[in-house]
Amino acid sequence: MSLLARKTAGDARHQPAELVPTVADLADARARFGAAPGRNAVVMTMGALHEGHATLIRAARERVGDEGFVVVTVFVNPLQFGAGEDLDRYPRTLDADLRLAFDAGASVVFAPGADEVYPGGEPQVRITAGPMGERLEGASRPGHFDGMLTVVAKLLHLTSPDLAFFGQKDAQQLALIRRMVRDLNFPVEIVGVPTVREDDGLALSSRNRYLSAEERRTALALSRALFAARDRLAAQAALRARADALPGAQGRAETRAEALSRLGEARAAADAHAVAQAAEGGGAEAVRAAARAVLDDAGKAEPPLDLDYLALVDPADFTEVADDHDGEAILAVAARVGTTRLIDNIPLTFGATK
């Protein structure tokens, strides 16, 4: 067993960070560390770690404190890869992963082989994701979420955490894990951590390394589309608030578009008419349209963006929201640029200014 000194500042225990390859080694390390109840955390990864993973590990370390035990798992789960997907191509960079994990505050990196996680071969009994797992990513990658939930359930049992940290970039995955934990009474708190982005807005992903410079320029349309939708929603909310604040607007039966027209502002009136056409209280379709316009342009770029889906969904079940939706939503997008498939999303709130 190799040992690497953890470089986290202020570690009162001066406990060495360990690379453990087996379930027995993990149990031994956990017992020796002896963290108090409530101070055991896990961050699950498939390796090829980047700053997004480091953010998760730092969040876990901050939550459990210097006296806590933070396990980072590195396991490329074969159950999550369908026919023709990139299991063999998936990057494996364990040495670099160890440096990043330990520098970010991991106590242990659990990096088992497939025969350690699935000693009898692929499991015959698996977790089924249900209807939510058949939508969006599930429709594009049949069986993916069943495989993901199966390994997450197994790793939760093996690591016995009080808290498990997952990135909001994989929003559907996070929603399904939360549902599994709730439905099957796992004694763990699931903590979502906001998406980490590169300076140009691209969501951090292990797959970004596959993009050429030209493909990366096209791929930036994913985040631009999401930001355009977010800005559109903010503009709609401001317009509604402005119309509601007009003298006499509350006392007469006029639309917000009519109220803003009385200001003599052509652009504001046009925007307000678009809001009214989308939905008087919501504007969900206008938000979708703002994102779609950016993606349509990227589809004409060279190289082009091949859109898989753009969906504005309810975070509870990942069904499309209605045009009059009020409350939380997630705008999710998936597309292929060259041979690389990328996903991204952004949380939105409708009706917050009412």
mmCIF file of C-alpha atoms in Angstrom:
data_model
loop_
_atom_site.group_PDB
_atom_site.id
_atom_site.type_symbol
_atom_site.label_atom_id
_atom_site.label_comp_id
_atom_site.label_asym_id
_atom_site.label_seq_id
_atom_site.Cartn_x
_atom_site.Cartn_y
_atom_site.Cartn_z
ATOM 1 C CA MET A 1 0.000 0.000 0.000
ATOM 2 C CA SER A 2 1.490 3.363 -0.967
ATOM 3 C CA LEU A 3 1.225 6.376 1.301
ATOM 4 C CA LEU A 4 1.294 10.028 0.293
ATOM 5 C CA ALA A 5 1.354 12.896 2.758
ATOM 6 C CA ARG A 6 -1.746 15.011 2.534
ATOM 7 C CA LYS A 7 -0.935 18.669 1.997
ATOM 8 C CA THR A 8 -4.117 20.141 3.403
ATOM 9 C CA ALA A 9 -3.272 23.064 5.674
ATOM 10 C CA GLY A 10 -4.348 22.910 9.288
ATOM 11 C CA ASP A 11 -4.791 19.131 9.503
ATOM 12 C CA ALA A 12 -4.722 18.605 13.244
ATOM 13 C CA ARG A 13 -4.165 14.851 12.966
ATOM 14 C CA HIS A 14 -1.265 14.973 10.459
ATOM 15 C CA GLN A 15 -2.874 11.802 9.121
ATOM 16 C CA PRO A 16 -1.236 10.417 5.955
ATOM 17 C CA ALA A 17 -3.420 10.170 2.887
ATOM 18 C CA GLU A 18 -3.594 6.671 1.481
ATOM 19 C CA LEU A 19 -4.162 5.009 -1.866
ATOM 20 C CA VAL A 20 -6.200 1.888 -1.118
ATOM 21 C CA PRO A 21 -7.007 -0.652 -3.850
ATOM 22 C CA THR A 22 -9.203 -3.081 -1.952
ATOM 23 C CA VAL A 23 -12.360 -3.046 0.155
ATOM 24 C CA ALA A 24 -10.398 -4.530 3.079
ATOM 25 C CA ASP A 25 -7.778 -1.757 2.862
ATOM 26 C CA LEU A 26 -10.514 0.861 2.813
ATOM 27 C CA ALA A 27 -12.195 -0.599 5.892
ATOM 28 C CA ASP A 28 -8.847 -0.719 7.690
ATOM 29 C CA ALA A 29 -8.013 2.907 6.830
ATOM 30 C CA ARG A 30 -11.447 4.050 7.947
ATOM 31 C CA ALA A 31 -11.134 2.208 11.270
ATOM 32 C CA ARG A 32 -7.657 3.625 11.919
ATOM 33 C CA PHE A 33 -8.786 7.163 11.185
ATOM 34 C CA GLY A 34 -11.783 6.882 13.499
ATOM 35 C CA ALA A 35 -13.702 9.965 12.409
ATOM 36 C CA ALA A 36 -16.649 10.952 14.571
ATOM 37 C CA PRO A 37 -20.194 10.292 13.345
ATOM 38 C CA GLY A 38 -21.307 12.946 10.889
ATOM 39 C CA ARG A 39 -17.744 13.588 9.699
ATOM 40 C CA ASN A 40 -17.376 10.910 7.012
ATOM 41 C CA ALA A 41 -17.679 12.040 3.391
ATOM 42 C CA VAL A 42 -17.271 10.521 -0.057
ATOM 43 C CA VAL A 43 -16.652 12.013 -3.494
ATOM 44 C CA MET A 44 -17.227 9.489 -6.289
ATOM 45 C CA THR A 45 -15.327 9.885 -9.558
ATOM 46 C CA MET A 46 -14.289 7.919 -12.615
ATOM 47 C CA GLY A 47 -10.826 9.453 -12.537
ATOM 48 C CA ALA A 48 -9.252 11.943 -14.963
ATOM 49 C CA LEU A 49 -9.720 14.464 -12.155
ATOM 50 C CA HIS A 50 -9.856 18.204 -12.827
ATOM 51 C CA GLU A 51 -10.703 21.379 -10.947
ATOM 52 C CA GLY A 52 -14.377 20.434 -10.851
ATOM 53 C CA HIS A 53 -13.496 17.317 -8.856
ATOM 54 C CA ALA A 54 -11.118 19.326 -6.672
ATOM 55 C CA THR A 55 -13.997 21.668 -5.859
ATOM 56 C CA LEU A 56 -16.075 18.694 -4.702
ATOM 57 C CA ILE A 57 -13.237 17.398 -2.528
ATOM 58 C CA ARG A 58 -12.634 20.825 -0.990
ATOM 59 C CA ALA A 59 -16.355 21.163 -0.299
ATOM 60 C CA ALA A 60 -16.310 17.800 1.461
ATOM 61 C CA ARG A 61 -13.225 18.701 3.490
ATOM 62 C CA GLU A 62 -14.736 22.038 4.519
ATOM 63 C CA ARG A 63 -17.968 20.360 5.585
ATOM 64 C CA VAL A 64 -16.375 17.632 7.739
ATOM 65 C CA GLY A 65 -13.442 19.693 8.987
ATOM 66 C CA ASP A 66 -9.853 18.678 9.672
ATOM 67 C CA GLU A 67 -11.028 15.863 11.925
ATOM 68 C CA GLY A 68 -13.219 14.381 9.181
ATOM 69 C CA PHE A 69 -12.581 11.463 6.833
ATOM 70 C CA VAL A 70 -12.886 12.165 3.089
ATOM 71 C CA VAL A 71 -12.844 9.224 0.668
ATOM 72 C CA VAL A 72 -12.383 9.876 -3.054
ATOM 73 C CA THR A 73 -13.297 6.900 -5.213
ATOM 74 C CA VAL A 74 -11.663 6.417 -8.620
ATOM 75 C CA PHE A 75 -13.432 3.711 -10.579
ATOM 76 C CA VAL A 76 -14.335 3.589 -14.271
ATOM 77 C CA ASN A 77 -17.644 1.775 -13.990
ATOM 78 C CA PRO A 78 -18.228 -0.517 -16.998
ATOM 79 C CA LEU A 79 -21.977 -0.688 -16.274
ATOM 80 C CA GLN A 80 -22.367 2.989 -17.290
ATOM 81 C CA PHE A 81 -21.061 2.513 -20.827
ATOM 82 C CA GLY A 82 -23.293 1.343 -23.631
ATOM 83 C CA ALA A 83 -22.441 -0.215 -26.980
ATOM 84 C CA GLY A 84 -20.150 2.043 -28.984
ATOM 85 C CA GLU A 85 -19.372 4.313 -26.020
ATOM 86 C CA ASP A 86 -15.894 5.226 -24.856
ATOM 87 C CA LEU A 87 -15.076 2.792 -22.021
ATOM 88 C CA ASP A 88 -11.670 1.866 -23.487
ATOM 89 C CA ARG A 89 -11.020 5.451 -24.545
ATOM 90 C CA TYR A 90 -11.926 6.930 -21.173
ATOM 91 C CA PRO A 91 -8.767 8.569 -19.748
ATOM 92 C CA ARG A 92 -7.001 6.862 -16.876
ATOM 93 C CA THR A 93 -4.567 9.176 -15.089
ATOM 94 C CA LEU A 94 -4.223 7.725 -11.583
ATOM 95 C CA ASP A 95 -0.906 9.353 -10.651
ATOM 96 C CA ALA A 96 -2.204 12.826 -11.499
ATOM 97 C CA ASP A 97 -5.521 11.988 -9.833
ATOM 98 C CA LEU A 98 -3.738 11.147 -6.589
ATOM 99 C CA ARG A 99 -1.863 14.442 -6.529
ATOM 100 C CA LEU A 100 -5.025 16.443 -7.149
ATOM 101 C CA ALA A 101 -7.130 14.502 -4.655
ATOM 102 C CA PHE A 102 -4.605 14.703 -1.837
ATOM 103 C CA ASP A 103 -3.834 18.368 -2.470
ATOM 104 C CA ALA A 104 -7.578 19.121 -2.334
ATOM 105 C CA GLY A 105 -7.972 17.393 1.029
ATOM 106 C CA ALA A 106 -8.715 13.701 0.500
ATOM 107 C CA SER A 107 -7.923 11.325 3.352
ATOM 108 C CA VAL A 108 -8.049 8.212 1.167
ATOM 109 C CA VAL A 109 -8.303 7.471 -2.541
ATOM 110 C CA PHE A 110 -10.137 4.201 -3.099
ATOM 111 C CA ALA A 111 -9.138 2.973 -6.567
ATOM 112 C CA PRO A 112 -10.356 -0.627 -6.959
ATOM 113 C CA GLY A 113 -10.310 -2.789 -10.047
ATOM 114 C CA ALA A 114 -13.500 -4.076 -11.651
ATOM 115 C CA ASP A 115 -13.057 -7.509 -10.063
ATOM 116 C CA GLU A 116 -12.890 -5.863 -6.625
ATOM 117 C CA VAL A 117 -16.156 -3.962 -7.101
ATOM 118 C CA TYR A 118 -17.879 -6.806 -8.983
ATOM 119 C CA PRO A 119 -16.136 -9.948 -7.664
ATOM 120 C CA GLY A 120 -18.668 -12.285 -9.255
ATOM 121 C CA GLY A 121 -18.655 -10.494 -12.604
ATOM 122 C CA GLU A 122 -21.289 -7.986 -13.619
ATOM 123 C CA PRO A 123 -24.065 -8.034 -11.002
ATOM 124 C CA GLN A 124 -27.289 -9.814 -11.846
ATOM 125 C CA VAL A 125 -29.285 -7.634 -9.444
ATOM 126 C CA ARG A 126 -29.137 -3.920 -10.246
ATOM 127 C CA ILE A 127 -30.792 -0.630 -9.346
ATOM 128 C CA THR A 128 -33.356 0.487 -11.921
ATOM 129 C CA ALA A 129 -33.616 4.214 -12.491
ATOM 130 C CA GLY A 130 -37.316 4.140 -13.399
ATOM 131 C CA PRO A 131 -39.112 6.649 -15.652
ATOM 132 C CA MET A 132 -36.789 9.567 -14.832
ATOM 133 C CA GLY A 133 -33.864 7.474 -15.976
ATOM 134 C CA GLU A 134 -35.423 7.000 -19.421
ATOM 135 C CA ARG A 135 -35.580 10.727 -20.223
ATOM 136 C CA LEU A 136 -32.930 13.004 -21.772
ATOM 137 C CA GLU A 137 -29.586 11.328 -20.999
ATOM 138 C CA GLY A 138 -31.393 8.053 -20.387
ATOM 139 C CA ALA A 139 -33.035 8.198 -23.810
ATOM 140 C CA SER A 140 -29.695 8.967 -25.470
ATOM 141 C CA ARG A 141 -27.797 6.369 -23.431
ATOM 142 C CA PRO A 142 -30.117 3.448 -22.582
ATOM 143 C CA GLY A 143 -29.127 1.659 -19.398
ATOM 144 C CA HIS A 144 -26.622 4.336 -18.384
ATOM 145 C CA PHE A 145 -28.460 5.437 -15.263
ATOM 146 C CA ASP A 146 -29.163 1.878 -14.125
ATOM 147 C CA GLY A 147 -25.423 1.242 -14.192
ATOM 148 C CA MET A 148 -24.671 4.550 -12.483
ATOM 149 C CA LEU A 149 -27.142 3.986 -9.646
ATOM 150 C CA THR A 150 -25.945 0.410 -9.152
ATOM 151 C CA VAL A 151 -22.346 1.457 -8.595
ATOM 152 C CA VAL A 152 -23.305 4.477 -6.490
ATOM 153 C CA ALA A 153 -25.419 2.238 -4.256
ATOM 154 C CA LYS A 154 -22.549 -0.210 -3.928
ATOM 155 C CA LEU A 155 -19.970 2.487 -3.193
ATOM 156 C CA LEU A 156 -22.255 4.049 -0.602
ATOM 157 C CA HIS A 157 -22.361 0.702 1.176
ATOM 158 C CA LEU A 158 -18.586 0.219 0.912
ATOM 159 C CA THR A 159 -17.608 3.724 2.055
ATOM 160 C CA SER A 160 -20.399 4.216 4.659
ATOM 161 C CA PRO A 161 -20.427 8.036 4.431
ATOM 162 C CA ASP A 162 -22.566 10.516 6.296
ATOM 163 C CA LEU A 163 -22.344 12.853 3.308
ATOM 164 C CA ALA A 164 -21.820 12.279 -0.425
ATOM 165 C CA PHE A 165 -20.852 15.132 -2.745
ATOM 166 C CA PHE A 166 -21.856 15.307 -6.433
ATOM 167 C CA GLY A 167 -21.590 18.038 -9.055
ATOM 168 C CA GLN A 168 -24.661 19.826 -10.355
ATOM 169 C CA LYS A 169 -23.202 19.644 -13.865
ATOM 170 C CA ASP A 170 -24.633 16.120 -14.041
ATOM 171 C CA ALA A 171 -28.039 17.373 -12.937
ATOM 172 C CA GLN A 172 -30.064 14.337 -13.958
ATOM 173 C CA GLN A 173 -27.583 12.013 -12.263
ATOM 174 C CA LEU A 174 -27.766 14.109 -9.086
ATOM 175 C CA ALA A 175 -31.583 14.073 -9.145
ATOM 176 C CA LEU A 176 -31.653 10.291 -9.575
ATOM 177 C CA ILE A 177 -29.171 9.706 -6.761
ATOM 178 C CA ARG A 178 -31.253 11.877 -4.458
ATOM 179 C CA ARG A 179 -34.362 9.952 -5.466
ATOM 180 C CA MET A 180 -32.682 6.589 -4.884
ATOM 181 C CA VAL A 181 -31.445 7.661 -1.454
ATOM 182 C CA ARG A 182 -34.912 8.877 -0.516
ATOM 183 C CA ASP A 183 -36.854 5.954 -1.972
ATOM 184 C CA LEU A 184 -34.555 3.257 -0.590
ATOM 185 C CA ASN A 185 -33.757 4.912 2.768
ATOM 186 C CA PHE A 186 -29.997 5.224 2.427
ATOM 187 C CA PRO A 187 -28.647 6.872 5.619
ATOM 188 C CA VAL A 188 -26.658 9.560 3.801
ATOM 189 C CA GLU A 189 -27.034 13.239 2.927
ATOM 190 C CA ILE A 190 -26.516 14.032 -0.757
ATOM 191 C CA VAL A 191 -24.809 17.383 -1.274
ATOM 192 C CA GLY A 192 -24.939 19.106 -4.678
ATOM 193 C CA VAL A 193 -22.030 21.385 -5.611
ATOM 194 C CA PRO A 194 -22.426 24.085 -8.317
ATOM 195 C CA THR A 195 -20.921 23.508 -11.763
ATOM 196 C CA VAL A 196 -17.318 24.660 -12.174
ATOM 197 C CA ARG A 197 -16.546 26.405 -15.458
ATOM 198 C CA GLU A 198 -13.401 27.312 -17.310
ATOM 199 C CA ASP A 199 -12.636 30.981 -17.958
ATOM 200 C CA ASP A 200 -14.417 30.866 -21.315
ATOM 201 C CA GLY A 201 -17.590 29.405 -19.759
ATOM 202 C CA LEU A 202 -17.196 25.787 -20.848
ATOM 203 C CA ALA A 203 -18.256 23.431 -18.063
ATOM 204 C CA LEU A 204 -15.297 21.436 -16.781
ATOM 205 C CA SER A 205 -15.366 17.853 -18.030
ATOM 206 C CA SER A 206 -12.869 15.075 -18.539
ATOM 207 C CA ARG A 207 -14.073 14.953 -22.137
ATOM 208 C CA ASN A 208 -13.001 18.522 -22.900
ATOM 209 C CA ARG A 209 -9.503 17.200 -23.554
ATOM 210 C CA TYR A 210 -10.811 15.461 -26.677
ATOM 211 C CA LEU A 211 -11.800 18.766 -28.318
ATOM 212 C CA SER A 212 -9.605 20.396 -30.943
ATOM 213 C CA ALA A 213 -9.230 24.188 -30.800
ATOM 214 C CA GLU A 214 -11.869 24.578 -33.518
ATOM 215 C CA GLU A 215 -14.252 22.137 -31.829
ATOM 216 C CA ARG A 216 -13.850 23.934 -28.526
ATOM 217 C CA ARG A 217 -14.921 27.220 -30.114
ATOM 218 C CA THR A 218 -18.089 25.543 -31.342
ATOM 219 C CA ALA A 219 -18.652 23.802 -27.999
ATOM 220 C CA LEU A 220 -18.802 27.160 -26.225
ATOM 221 C CA ALA A 221 -22.299 27.516 -27.683
ATOM 222 C CA LEU A 222 -23.590 25.203 -24.948
ATOM 223 C CA SER A 223 -22.794 27.605 -22.124
ATOM 224 C CA ARG A 224 -23.645 30.656 -24.250
ATOM 225 C CA ALA A 225 -27.090 29.206 -24.922
ATOM 226 C CA LEU A 226 -27.700 28.616 -21.229
ATOM 227 C CA PHE A 227 -26.535 32.104 -20.298
ATOM 228 C CA ALA A 228 -28.725 33.619 -23.025
ATOM 229 C CA ALA A 229 -31.719 31.808 -21.566
ATOM 230 C CA ARG A 230 -30.850 32.959 -18.052
ATOM 231 C CA ASP A 231 -30.530 36.550 -19.262
ATOM 232 C CA ARG A 232 -33.826 36.288 -21.111
ATOM 233 C CA LEU A 233 -35.568 35.109 -17.956
ATOM 234 C CA ALA A 234 -34.036 37.965 -15.944
ATOM 235 C CA ALA A 235 -35.189 40.453 -18.583
ATOM 236 C CA GLN A 236 -38.695 39.030 -18.498
ATOM 237 C CA ALA A 237 -38.811 39.308 -14.719
ATOM 238 C CA ALA A 238 -37.649 42.919 -14.877
ATOM 239 C CA LEU A 239 -40.257 43.743 -17.517
ATOM 240 C CA ARG A 240 -43.032 42.186 -15.486
ATOM 241 C CA ALA A 241 -41.958 44.090 -12.386
ATOM 242 C CA ARG A 242 -41.778 47.336 -14.350
ATOM 243 C CA ALA A 243 -45.205 46.846 -15.875
ATOM 244 C CA ASP A 244 -46.713 46.020 -12.493
ATOM 245 C CA ALA A 245 -45.197 49.207 -11.051
ATOM 246 C CA LEU A 246 -46.722 51.540 -13.662
ATOM 247 C CA PRO A 247 -49.264 54.006 -12.224
ATOM 248 C CA GLY A 248 -52.728 52.593 -12.720
ATOM 249 C CA ALA A 249 -51.491 49.230 -13.984
ATOM 250 C CA GLN A 250 -52.937 47.385 -11.029
ATOM 251 C CA GLY A 251 -56.329 49.032 -11.384
ATOM 252 C CA ARG A 252 -57.153 48.196 -14.965
ATOM 253 C CA ALA A 253 -57.417 45.003 -16.960
ATOM 254 C CA GLU A 254 -54.488 45.517 -19.295
ATOM 255 C CA THR A 255 -51.699 43.145 -20.221
ATOM 256 C CA ARG A 256 -48.138 43.829 -19.202
ATOM 257 C CA ALA A 257 -47.363 44.389 -22.881
ATOM 258 C CA GLU A 258 -50.007 47.122 -23.050
ATOM 259 C CA ALA A 259 -48.692 48.676 -19.864
ATOM 260 C CA LEU A 260 -45.162 48.879 -21.229
ATOM 261 C CA SER A 261 -46.449 50.164 -24.550
ATOM 262 C CA ARG A 262 -47.782 53.164 -22.655
ATOM 263 C CA LEU A 263 -44.177 54.020 -21.849
ATOM 264 C CA GLY A 264 -43.500 54.542 -25.523
ATOM 265 C CA GLU A 265 -40.558 52.128 -25.489
ATOM 266 C CA ALA A 266 -40.691 50.060 -28.669
ATOM 267 C CA ARG A 267 -38.106 47.503 -27.610
ATOM 268 C CA ALA A 268 -39.597 47.037 -24.168
ATOM 269 C CA ALA A 269 -43.047 46.694 -25.686
ATOM 270 C CA ALA A 270 -41.806 44.105 -28.177
ATOM 271 C CA ASP A 271 -40.134 42.155 -25.391
ATOM 272 C CA ALA A 272 -43.260 42.358 -23.287
ATOM 273 C CA HIS A 273 -45.395 41.089 -26.179
ATOM 274 C CA ALA A 274 -43.012 38.123 -26.487
ATOM 275 C CA VAL A 275 -43.450 37.483 -22.791
ATOM 276 C CA ALA A 276 -47.211 37.672 -23.109
ATOM 277 C CA GLN A 277 -47.225 35.313 -26.081
ATOM 278 C CA ALA A 278 -45.062 32.808 -24.220
ATOM 279 C CA ALA A 279 -47.103 32.928 -21.023
ATOM 280 C CA GLU A 280 -48.433 35.790 -18.926
ATOM 281 C CA GLY A 281 -46.776 34.572 -15.739
ATOM 282 C CA GLY A 282 -43.999 32.345 -16.984
ATOM 283 C CA GLY A 283 -42.347 32.839 -20.360
ATOM 284 C CA ALA A 284 -40.848 29.355 -20.470
ATOM 285 C CA GLU A 285 -41.075 29.157 -24.246
ATOM 286 C CA ALA A 286 -39.289 32.497 -24.648
ATOM 287 C CA VAL A 287 -36.484 31.154 -22.456
ATOM 288 C CA ARG A 288 -36.218 28.005 -24.569
ATOM 289 C CA ALA A 289 -36.203 30.126 -27.729
ATOM 290 C CA ALA A 290 -33.311 32.280 -26.498
ATOM 291 C CA ALA A 291 -31.157 29.197 -25.940
ATOM 292 C CA ARG A 292 -32.281 27.527 -29.160
ATOM 293 C CA ALA A 293 -31.251 30.537 -31.249
ATOM 294 C CA VAL A 294 -27.649 30.253 -30.028
ATOM 295 C CA LEU A 295 -27.573 26.511 -30.650
ATOM 296 C CA ASP A 296 -29.069 26.890 -34.128
ATOM 297 C CA ASP A 297 -26.267 29.281 -35.052
ATOM 298 C CA ALA A 298 -23.690 26.825 -33.720
ATOM 299 C CA GLY A 299 -25.221 24.148 -35.926
ATOM 300 C CA LYS A 300 -24.082 26.202 -38.922
ATOM 301 C CA ALA A 301 -20.533 26.660 -37.617
ATOM 302 C CA GLU A 302 -17.478 24.792 -38.813
ATOM 303 C CA PRO A 303 -17.183 22.305 -37.266
ATOM 304 C CA PRO A 304 -20.915 22.203 -36.534
ATOM 305 C CA LEU A 305 -22.644 21.493 -33.246
ATOM 306 C CA ASP A 306 -24.938 18.457 -33.506
ATOM 307 C CA LEU A 307 -27.695 19.057 -30.936
ATOM 308 C CA ASP A 308 -29.000 16.034 -29.052
ATOM 309 C CA TYR A 309 -31.535 17.819 -26.872
ATOM 310 C CA LEU A 310 -32.457 21.123 -25.281
ATOM 311 C CA ALA A 311 -34.939 20.689 -22.445
ATOM 312 C CA LEU A 312 -36.438 22.911 -19.756
ATOM 313 C CA VAL A 313 -37.430 20.467 -17.054
ATOM 314 C CA ASP A 314 -38.819 20.124 -13.565
ATOM 315 C CA PRO A 315 -35.911 19.093 -11.285
ATOM 316 C CA ALA A 316 -38.200 16.683 -9.420
ATOM 317 C CA ASP A 317 -38.759 14.310 -12.350
ATOM 318 C CA PHE A 318 -37.082 15.817 -15.442
ATOM 319 C CA THR A 319 -40.321 16.253 -17.386
ATOM 320 C CA GLU A 320 -40.724 19.346 -19.560
ATOM 321 C CA VAL A 321 -42.268 22.272 -17.724
ATOM 322 C CA ALA A 322 -45.395 24.004 -19.032
ATOM 323 C CA ASP A 323 -45.306 27.508 -20.452
ATOM 324 C CA ASP A 324 -46.936 28.846 -17.291
ATOM 325 C CA HIS A 325 -44.440 27.087 -15.004
ATOM 326 C CA ASP A 326 -43.819 28.777 -11.680
ATOM 327 C CA GLY A 327 -40.880 27.740 -9.505
ATOM 328 C CA GLU A 328 -37.599 25.879 -9.985
ATOM 329 C CA ALA A 329 -36.503 24.466 -13.340
ATOM 330 C CA ILE A 330 -33.363 23.165 -15.028
ATOM 331 C CA LEU A 331 -32.404 24.069 -18.582
ATOM 332 C CA ALA A 332 -30.341 21.140 -19.871
ATOM 333 C CA VAL A 333 -28.503 20.686 -23.145
ATOM 334 C CA ALA A 334 -26.516 17.880 -24.766
ATOM 335 C CA ALA A 335 -24.686 18.012 -28.069
ATOM 336 C CA ARG A 336 -21.880 16.431 -30.018
ATOM 337 C CA VAL A 337 -18.975 18.358 -31.489
ATOM 338 C CA GLY A 338 -16.848 16.156 -33.675
ATOM 339 C CA THR A 339 -16.720 12.827 -31.851
ATOM 340 C CA THR A 340 -17.121 14.339 -28.371
ATOM 341 C CA ARG A 341 -20.466 14.441 -26.608
ATOM 342 C CA LEU A 342 -20.919 17.189 -24.008
ATOM 343 C CA ILE A 343 -23.661 18.095 -21.541
ATOM 344 C CA ASP A 344 -24.403 21.222 -19.552
ATOM 345 C CA ASN A 345 -27.251 22.755 -17.578
ATOM 346 C CA ILE A 346 -28.258 25.767 -15.538
ATOM 347 C CA PRO A 347 -30.825 26.128 -12.743
ATOM 348 C CA LEU A 348 -33.567 28.734 -13.292
ATOM 349 C CA THR A 349 -36.354 30.104 -11.142
ATOM 350 C CA PHE A 350 -39.632 31.281 -12.654
ATOM 351 C CA GLY A 351 -41.887 33.726 -10.848
ATOM 352 C CA ALA A 352 -39.330 34.801 -8.255
ATOM 353 C CA THR A 353 -40.302 38.452 -8.493
ATOM 354 C CA LYS A 354 -44.025 37.943 -7.921
#
